[in-house]
Structure formats: C-alpha cells, structure tokens
mmCIF file of C-alpha atoms in Angstrom:
data_model
loop_
_atom_site.group_PDB
_atom_site.id
_atom_site.type_symbol
_atom_site.label_atom_id
_atom_site.label_comp_id
_atom_site.label_asym_id
_atom_site.label_seq_id
_atom_site.Cartn_x
_atom_site.Cartn_y
_atom_site.Cartn_z
ATOM 1 C CA UNK A 1 1.781 -19.597 12.374
ATOM 2 C CA UNK A 2 1.866 -18.635 8.709
ATOM 3 C CA UNK A 3 -0.928 -18.336 6.185
ATOM 4 C CA UNK A 4 -1.564 -21.266 3.867
ATOM 5 C CA UNK A 5 -0.315 -20.955 0.285
ATOM 6 C CA UNK A 6 -2.499 -18.937 -2.091
ATOM 7 C CA UNK A 7 -2.559 -17.438 -5.571
ATOM 8 C CA UNK A 8 -2.536 -13.672 -5.990
ATOM 9 C CA UNK A 9 -4.254 -11.368 -8.462
ATOM 10 C CA UNK A 10 -4.191 -7.580 -8.694
ATOM 11 C CA UNK A 11 -6.977 -6.377 -11.017
ATOM 12 C CA UNK A 12 -7.211 -2.825 -12.325
ATOM 13 C CA UNK A 13 -10.995 -2.699 -12.634
ATOM 14 C CA UNK A 14 -14.075 -3.899 -10.761
ATOM 15 C CA UNK A 15 -15.010 -6.081 -13.740
ATOM 16 C CA UNK A 16 -11.640 -7.812 -13.685
ATOM 17 C CA UNK A 17 -11.903 -8.371 -9.931
ATOM 18 C CA UNK A 18 -15.353 -9.932 -10.395
ATOM 19 C CA UNK A 19 -14.005 -12.189 -13.146
ATOM 20 C CA UNK A 20 -11.199 -13.454 -10.914
ATOM 21 C CA UNK A 21 -13.665 -14.144 -8.110
ATOM 22 C CA UNK A 22 -15.998 -15.995 -10.456
ATOM 23 C CA UNK A 23 -13.135 -18.150 -11.722
ATOM 24 C CA UNK A 24 -12.165 -19.027 -8.150
ATOM 25 C CA UNK A 25 -15.559 -20.737 -7.670
ATOM 26 C CA UNK A 26 -15.998 -19.421 -4.147
ATOM 27 C CA UNK A 27 -12.408 -20.041 -3.074
ATOM 28 C CA UNK A 28 -11.242 -16.457 -3.563
ATOM 29 C CA UNK A 29 -11.205 -13.506 -1.166
ATOM 30 C CA UNK A 30 -10.960 -9.788 -1.777
ATOM 31 C CA UNK A 31 -8.223 -7.957 0.116
ATOM 32 C CA UNK A 32 -7.570 -4.236 0.402
ATOM 33 C CA UNK A 33 -6.110 -2.998 3.674
ATOM 34 C CA UNK A 34 -5.836 -6.552 4.977
ATOM 35 C CA UNK A 35 -6.280 -5.568 8.622
ATOM 36 C CA UNK A 36 -8.957 -8.212 9.260
ATOM 37 C CA UNK A 37 -8.329 -10.864 6.611
ATOM 38 C CA UNK A 38 -4.556 -10.928 7.111
ATOM 39 C CA UNK A 39 -4.874 -11.812 10.779
ATOM 40 C CA UNK A 40 -7.430 -14.530 10.048
ATOM 41 C CA UNK A 41 -5.185 -16.060 7.404
ATOM 42 C CA UNK A 42 -2.204 -16.122 9.755
ATOM 43 C CA UNK A 43 -4.332 -18.021 12.289
ATOM 44 C CA UNK A 44 -5.642 -20.335 9.515
ATOM 45 C CA UNK A 45 -9.179 -19.212 10.291
ATOM 46 C CA UNK A 46 -9.419 -18.239 6.623
ATOM 47 C CA UNK A 47 -7.609 -20.167 3.893
ATOM 48 C CA UNK A 48 -8.522 -18.679 0.500
ATOM 49 C CA UNK A 49 -6.909 -20.206 -2.564
ATOM 50 C CA UNK A 50 -6.870 -16.814 -4.295
ATOM 51 C CA UNK A 51 -6.420 -13.278 -2.985
ATOM 52 C CA UNK A 52 -7.868 -10.537 -5.190
ATOM 53 C CA UNK A 53 -6.062 -7.338 -4.244
ATOM 54 C CA UNK A 54 -8.298 -4.370 -5.114
ATOM 55 C CA UNK A 55 -6.045 -1.580 -3.847
ATOM 56 C CA UNK A 56 -5.135 -0.540 -7.390
ATOM 57 C CA UNK A 57 -8.721 0.044 -8.570
ATOM 58 C CA UNK A 58 -9.198 3.812 -8.867
ATOM 59 C CA UNK A 59 -13.015 3.566 -8.849
ATOM 60 C CA UNK A 60 -12.935 2.314 -5.274
ATOM 61 C CA UNK A 61 -11.352 5.574 -4.080
ATOM 62 C CA UNK A 62 -14.024 7.914 -5.427
ATOM 63 C CA UNK A 63 -16.254 10.143 -3.336
ATOM 64 C CA UNK A 64 -19.506 11.160 -5.025
ATOM 65 C CA UNK A 65 -21.299 14.047 -3.311
ATOM 66 C CA UNK A 66 -25.072 14.347 -3.611
ATOM 67 C CA UNK A 67 -27.494 16.836 -2.123
ATOM 68 C CA UNK A 68 -28.836 14.390 0.470
ATOM 69 C CA UNK A 69 -25.851 12.091 0.950
ATOM 70 C CA UNK A 70 -22.505 10.894 -0.358
ATOM 71 C CA UNK A 71 -21.105 7.726 -1.913
ATOM 72 C CA UNK A 72 -17.772 6.769 -0.360
ATOM 73 C CA UNK A 73 -15.572 4.351 -2.270
ATOM 74 C CA UNK A 74 -14.906 1.040 -0.562
ATOM 75 C CA UNK A 75 -11.154 1.720 -0.428
ATOM 76 C CA UNK A 76 -11.604 4.841 1.707
ATOM 77 C CA UNK A 77 -9.423 4.345 4.773
ATOM 78 C CA UNK A 78 -10.495 4.889 8.351
ATOM 79 C CA UNK A 79 -7.751 7.521 8.638
ATOM 80 C CA UNK A 80 -9.084 9.458 5.640
ATOM 81 C CA UNK A 81 -12.456 9.733 7.381
ATOM 82 C CA UNK A 82 -10.856 10.560 10.728
ATOM 83 C CA UNK A 83 -8.692 13.316 9.227
ATOM 84 C CA UNK A 84 -11.516 14.881 7.222
ATOM 85 C CA UNK A 85 -9.890 14.107 3.861
ATOM 86 C CA UNK A 86 -13.292 12.951 2.619
ATOM 87 C CA UNK A 87 -16.640 14.599 3.168
ATOM 88 C CA UNK A 88 -18.526 13.662 6.333
ATOM 89 C CA UNK A 89 -22.283 13.991 5.741
ATOM 90 C CA UNK A 90 -23.013 13.231 9.403
ATOM 91 C CA UNK A 91 -21.635 16.437 10.858
ATOM 92 C CA UNK A 92 -18.761 14.807 12.715
ATOM 93 C CA UNK A 93 -20.246 11.465 13.758
ATOM 94 C CA UNK A 94 -18.257 9.462 11.218
ATOM 95 C CA UNK A 95 -15.031 11.254 12.121
ATOM 96 C CA UNK A 96 -15.567 10.493 15.803
ATOM 97 C CA UNK A 97 -16.255 6.827 15.116
ATOM 98 C CA UNK A 98 -13.247 6.503 12.787
ATOM 99 C CA UNK A 99 -10.928 7.953 15.422
ATOM 100 C CA UNK A 100 -11.961 5.211 17.852
ATOM 101 C CA UNK A 101 -11.165 2.280 15.551
ATOM 102 C CA UNK A 102 -8.189 0.196 16.730
ATOM 103 C CA UNK A 103 -4.871 2.079 16.419
ATOM 104 C CA UNK A 104 -3.549 4.670 13.977
ATOM 105 C CA UNK A 105 -1.448 2.113 12.104
ATOM 106 C CA UNK A 106 -4.596 0.057 11.509
ATOM 107 C CA UNK A 107 -6.607 3.128 10.541
ATOM 108 C CA UNK A 108 -3.971 4.102 7.973
ATOM 109 C CA UNK A 109 -4.470 0.848 6.036
ATOM 110 C CA UNK A 110 -7.873 -0.487 7.038
ATOM 111 C CA UNK A 111 -10.735 0.423 4.724
ATOM 112 C CA UNK A 112 -14.416 1.182 5.062
ATOM 113 C CA UNK A 113 -15.356 -1.480 2.510
ATOM 114 C CA UNK A 114 -13.075 -4.092 4.006
ATOM 115 C CA UNK A 115 -14.584 -3.685 7.456
ATOM 116 C CA UNK A 116 -18.136 -3.803 6.091
ATOM 117 C CA UNK A 117 -17.447 -6.900 3.981
ATOM 118 C CA UNK A 118 -15.816 -8.639 6.954
ATOM 119 C CA UNK A 119 -19.022 -7.968 8.948
ATOM 120 C CA UNK A 120 -17.721 -8.516 12.459
ATOM 121 C CA UNK A 121 -20.675 -7.732 14.788
ATOM 122 C CA UNK A 122 -18.316 -5.798 17.090
ATOM 123 C CA UNK A 123 -16.877 -3.591 14.325
ATOM 124 C CA UNK A 124 -17.849 0.080 14.234
ATOM 125 C CA UNK A 125 -18.767 0.583 10.576
ATOM 126 C CA UNK A 126 -21.327 -2.222 10.268
ATOM 127 C CA UNK A 127 -23.112 -0.783 13.269
ATOM 128 C CA UNK A 128 -22.912 2.879 12.312
ATOM 129 C CA UNK A 129 -24.039 2.209 8.736
ATOM 130 C CA UNK A 130 -27.033 0.274 10.084
ATOM 131 C CA UNK A 131 -27.871 3.191 12.377
ATOM 132 C CA UNK A 132 -27.646 5.697 9.519
ATOM 133 C CA UNK A 133 -29.524 3.569 6.998
ATOM 134 C CA UNK A 134 -26.674 3.339 4.482
ATOM 135 C CA UNK A 135 -26.860 1.689 1.066
ATOM 136 C CA UNK A 136 -24.284 -0.608 -0.526
ATOM 137 C CA UNK A 137 -23.284 -0.694 -4.198
ATOM 138 C CA UNK A 138 -22.260 -4.171 -5.359
ATOM 139 C CA UNK A 139 -20.740 -5.057 -8.730
ATOM 140 C CA UNK A 140 -20.240 -8.464 -10.315
ATOM 141 C CA UNK A 141 -19.760 -9.955 -13.769
ATOM 142 C CA UNK A 142 -21.762 -7.491 -15.842
ATOM 143 C CA UNK A 143 -24.121 -6.774 -12.968
ATOM 144 C CA UNK A 144 -24.614 -3.952 -10.483
ATOM 145 C CA UNK A 145 -27.110 -3.652 -7.657
ATOM 146 C CA UNK A 146 -27.779 -1.650 -4.527
ATOM 147 C CA UNK A 147 -28.548 -3.245 -1.158
ATOM 148 C CA UNK A 148 -30.049 -1.453 1.821
ATOM 149 C CA UNK A 149 -28.531 -1.628 5.286
ATOM 150 C CA UNK A 150 -31.382 -3.815 6.575
ATOM 151 C CA UNK A 151 -30.388 -6.525 4.072
ATOM 152 C CA UNK A 152 -26.631 -6.098 4.134
ATOM 153 C CA UNK A 153 -25.731 -8.212 7.160
ATOM 154 C CA UNK A 154 -28.104 -11.105 7.882
ATOM 155 C CA UNK A 155 -25.781 -12.510 10.549
ATOM 156 C CA UNK A 156 -22.309 -12.476 12.050
ATOM 157 C CA UNK A 157 -19.564 -12.438 9.406
ATOM 158 C CA UNK A 158 -22.223 -12.815 6.705
ATOM 159 C CA UNK A 159 -23.191 -10.268 4.045
ATOM 160 C CA UNK A 160 -25.356 -9.956 0.940
ATOM 161 C CA UNK A 161 -22.279 -10.246 -1.306
ATOM 162 C CA UNK A 162 -22.347 -13.037 -3.876
ATOM 163 C CA UNK A 163 -19.252 -15.047 -4.705
ATOM 164 C CA UNK A 164 -18.411 -12.979 -7.784
ATOM 165 C CA UNK A 165 -19.308 -9.556 -6.380
ATOM 166 C CA UNK A 166 -17.293 -6.817 -4.737
ATOM 167 C CA UNK A 167 -18.490 -3.938 -2.590
ATOM 168 C CA UNK A 168 -17.595 -0.790 -4.527
ATOM 169 C CA UNK A 169 -19.156 2.076 -2.548
ATOM 170 C CA UNK A 170 -21.365 2.954 0.401
ATOM 171 C CA UNK A 171 -23.993 5.689 0.366
ATOM 172 C CA UNK A 172 -24.325 7.575 3.656
ATOM 173 C CA UNK A 173 -27.400 9.794 4.069
ATOM 174 C CA UNK A 174 -26.747 13.409 4.997
ATOM 175 C CA UNK A 175 -27.847 14.525 8.456
ATOM 176 C CA UNK A 176 -29.254 18.019 8.826
ATOM 177 C CA UNK A 177 -27.640 20.798 10.828
ATOM 178 C CA UNK A 178 -30.246 20.195 13.541
ATOM 179 C CA UNK A 179 -29.271 16.540 13.996
ATOM 180 C CA UNK A 180 -28.003 15.344 17.367
ATOM 181 C CA UNK A 181 -26.271 12.045 17.888
ATOM 182 C CA UNK A 182 -24.417 9.934 20.395
ATOM 183 C CA UNK A 183 -22.158 6.887 20.012
ATOM 184 C CA UNK A 184 -20.592 4.889 22.814
ATOM 185 C CA UNK A 185 -18.753 1.596 23.034
ATOM 186 C CA UNK A 186 -17.460 -0.509 25.896
ATOM 187 C CA UNK A 187 -14.006 -2.052 25.413
ATOM 188 C CA UNK A 188 -11.558 -3.589 27.846
ATOM 189 C CA UNK A 189 -8.921 -1.155 26.594
ATOM 190 C CA UNK A 190 -8.550 1.409 23.837
ATOM 191 C CA UNK A 191 -8.100 -0.111 20.397
ATOM 192 C CA UNK A 192 -9.854 -3.410 21.096
ATOM 193 C CA UNK A 193 -13.140 -4.544 19.598
ATOM 194 C CA UNK A 194 -16.187 -3.518 21.579
ATOM 195 C CA UNK A 195 -17.888 -5.730 24.130
ATOM 196 C CA UNK A 196 -20.937 -3.535 23.674
ATOM 197 C CA UNK A 197 -21.764 -0.458 21.667
ATOM 198 C CA UNK A 198 -24.735 1.780 21.122
ATOM 199 C CA UNK A 199 -25.700 4.778 19.070
ATOM 200 C CA UNK A 200 -28.583 7.171 18.611
ATOM 201 C CA UNK A 201 -29.465 9.723 15.939
ATOM 202 C CA UNK A 202 -32.156 12.368 16.396
ATOM 203 C CA UNK A 203 -32.691 14.482 13.273
ATOM 204 C CA UNK A 204 -35.984 16.421 13.400
ATOM 205 C CA UNK A 205 -35.490 17.852 9.895
ATOM 206 C CA UNK A 206 -35.512 14.313 8.485
ATOM 207 C CA UNK A 207 -38.076 13.051 11.004
ATOM 208 C CA UNK A 208 -35.511 10.500 12.058
ATOM 209 C CA UNK A 209 -35.097 9.190 15.583
ATOM 210 C CA UNK A 210 -33.302 5.878 15.638
ATOM 211 C CA UNK A 211 -31.163 3.917 18.090
ATOM 212 C CA UNK A 212 -28.929 0.867 17.835
ATOM 213 C CA UNK A 213 -27.088 -1.627 19.966
ATOM 214 C CA UNK A 214 -24.259 -3.668 18.506
ATOM 215 C CA UNK A 215 -21.519 -6.122 19.385
ATOM 216 C CA UNK A 216 -24.184 -8.751 19.964
ATOM 217 C CA UNK A 217 -24.263 -12.302 18.621
ATOM 218 C CA UNK A 218 -25.615 -11.384 15.202
ATOM 219 C CA UNK A 219 -26.462 -8.370 13.091
ATOM 220 C CA UNK A 220 -26.852 -4.911 14.686
ATOM 221 C CA UNK A 221 -30.189 -4.307 16.373
ATOM 222 C CA UNK A 222 -31.812 -1.084 15.142
ATOM 223 C CA UNK A 223 -34.972 0.240 16.754
ATOM 224 C CA UNK A 224 -36.998 3.380 17.287
ATOM 225 C CA UNK A 225 -35.391 5.450 20.013
ATOM 226 C CA UNK A 226 -38.510 5.174 22.152
ATOM 227 C CA UNK A 227 -38.451 1.379 22.101
ATOM 228 C CA UNK A 228 -36.827 -1.024 24.539
ATOM 229 C CA UNK A 229 -33.799 -3.203 23.829
ATOM 230 C CA UNK A 230 -35.426 -6.448 24.955
ATOM 231 C CA UNK A 231 -36.106 -7.546 21.370
ATOM 232 C CA UNK A 232 -32.358 -7.770 20.720
ATOM 233 C CA UNK A 233 -32.280 -11.179 22.410
ATOM 234 C CA UNK A 234 -30.373 -10.056 25.510
ATOM 235 C CA UNK A 235 -31.679 -11.570 28.707
ATOM 236 C CA UNK A 236 -32.600 -8.982 31.316
ATOM 237 C CA UNK A 237 -30.314 -8.977 34.343
ATOM 238 C CA UNK A 238 -27.326 -10.542 32.587
ATOM 239 C CA UNK A 239 -23.930 -8.874 32.203
ATOM 240 C CA UNK A 240 -24.442 -8.528 28.449
ATOM 241 C CA UNK A 241 -27.780 -6.789 28.990
ATOM 242 C CA UNK A 242 -26.315 -4.395 31.534
ATOM 243 C CA UNK A 243 -23.326 -3.265 29.474
ATOM 244 C CA UNK A 244 -25.451 -2.738 26.375
ATOM 245 C CA UNK A 245 -28.018 -0.771 28.391
ATOM 246 C CA UNK A 246 -25.188 1.325 29.849
ATOM 247 C CA UNK A 247 -23.719 2.006 26.409
ATOM 248 C CA UNK A 248 -27.127 3.071 25.110
ATOM 249 C CA UNK A 249 -27.741 5.366 28.071
ATOM 250 C CA UNK A 250 -24.383 7.067 27.533
ATOM 251 C CA UNK A 251 -25.041 7.489 23.816
ATOM 252 C CA UNK A 252 -28.375 9.131 24.663
ATOM 253 C CA UNK A 253 -26.650 11.469 27.133
ATOM 254 C CA UNK A 254 -24.104 12.446 24.479
ATOM 255 C CA UNK A 255 -26.908 13.325 22.061
ATOM 256 C CA UNK A 256 -28.691 15.310 24.767
ATOM 257 C CA UNK A 257 -25.483 17.214 25.505
ATOM 258 C CA UNK A 258 -25.292 18.279 21.836
ATOM 259 C CA UNK A 259 -28.863 19.582 22.034
ATOM 260 C CA UNK A 260 -28.102 21.521 25.230
ATOM 261 C CA UNK A 261 -24.968 23.055 23.723
ATOM 262 C CA UNK A 262 -26.928 24.218 20.670
ATOM 263 C CA UNK A 263 -29.717 25.767 22.725
#
C-alpha cells in the first residue's frame, strides 16, 4: 500500500514551519526522521495533505548546556544520543535507553522530537522524559511557550502541541553523580515496541525518588517510588499487571546494583 497524495514543504526556520502548518488548517504534519509517520502513511493510518519537513532547520539541532540541565534540539537523533555525540545529563541513562530503540537504521534517522510528538505510549522517550520531569519548548506563529512533562501527553498519541506549533527542544534535568537509576522493558523480541516498561530514578542530591510504568493504554504513569502501581489502572492478577510489575522490579534491581557497585 502506498501513502495518499500530499503536498510537501521544506522550511528553513521554525517560523516558516509554523506558518505552513497554520495555512494547512490542521491538515498538515511535521516530518523529520519519518520513522513513525512514514509507516503510518503507508498504511493509510495517517493521510496528511501537507508534509512539513523540518530536517533543514538548524535551530532544531542545537544543544544548549545549562548548569542543572540541557536543552536538546528536536532533530537530535537516537543514534547521536546513543553514541555520546550530544551531552547526556543523566549519567548514561539516556544513552542506554537510546541503544535499545528499534534497530540501528531506525536510530540513525529517528529523532527525539519526532518520537515525543508521535506520543506512542510504548515508545521509550515519552516514558523516560516523564520519569525525568523534562520540559518541552514549543514555537508557533509569533509565539513560544514551555510545557512540563505532566502536561505534555494527556493520552495515547495526543500531545499539548497546537495545530500551528512545532516542538523545537526538550530540556532534560541533570542528575547528580550520586544518582542511581534503572530502566527495563519487556518486548517479544529486540527492536520491537515494549509490551511493558518501567523505570526508577533515585537521586538523593536532588531529593528525587521517582518511578514510572509505561506501555499502558494512555500516558505514562509516574509515581513516588514508595507507592504502588495499582493507580495506573491495571487490574491485579492480569497478565498486563504481572509484566508491568516484573519490569518495575527489574528496574529497581538495576538501580540497587548501581548503588552496590558505588559502595
């Protein structure tokens, strides 16, 4: 099956991209790496009338380093994070997660911003950014705003983006040297989307202890590490409950192993 016919625009600035989206009246889609949208278009699950290709916008490649975090441009590829070509403020957590996304060919083209804007509940970045408490920089026609991770993804495949906005950068808080973390996902085979995933971050210097389960029906479920997972809407005793509980337990063990190794 082939994608339906569409118009194509390749803006050179965020403002021009926003203008094209506004003119499309909700019938346009942003594309960068195309690893998610391309497949959906081929299956006719998405049929935009206009594709706005943002790969040529230099601003979306920038990395801005701050004392307590970094802003990564939306066009940063998974491979760039995996290979350490951009700064990792999490002390290796982001590199580990990037290395487990799909296959190398996908990681070479797929982007951080594209994955976050697609907002698949089983995708790694929407879950990790929720766990870390990331912030999202959005730009539209003469407007700019920042959205917190709690408001970014209200539901599956749904984000805070307006029709004329693009995601330009993501701010990831810096973890301290004392931070310990674990991340685990359950997949039928390597490279596939997760059936369940879980993560935990314990950073005493930031007084942060947070856990997450993802690959559920809606947005990631973030909770205090001492809490239970029952509030995520998973029915106790079901297969879904068991695999998410297993993923969380293994993430906790991974974090504990880091603490033991540092002792």
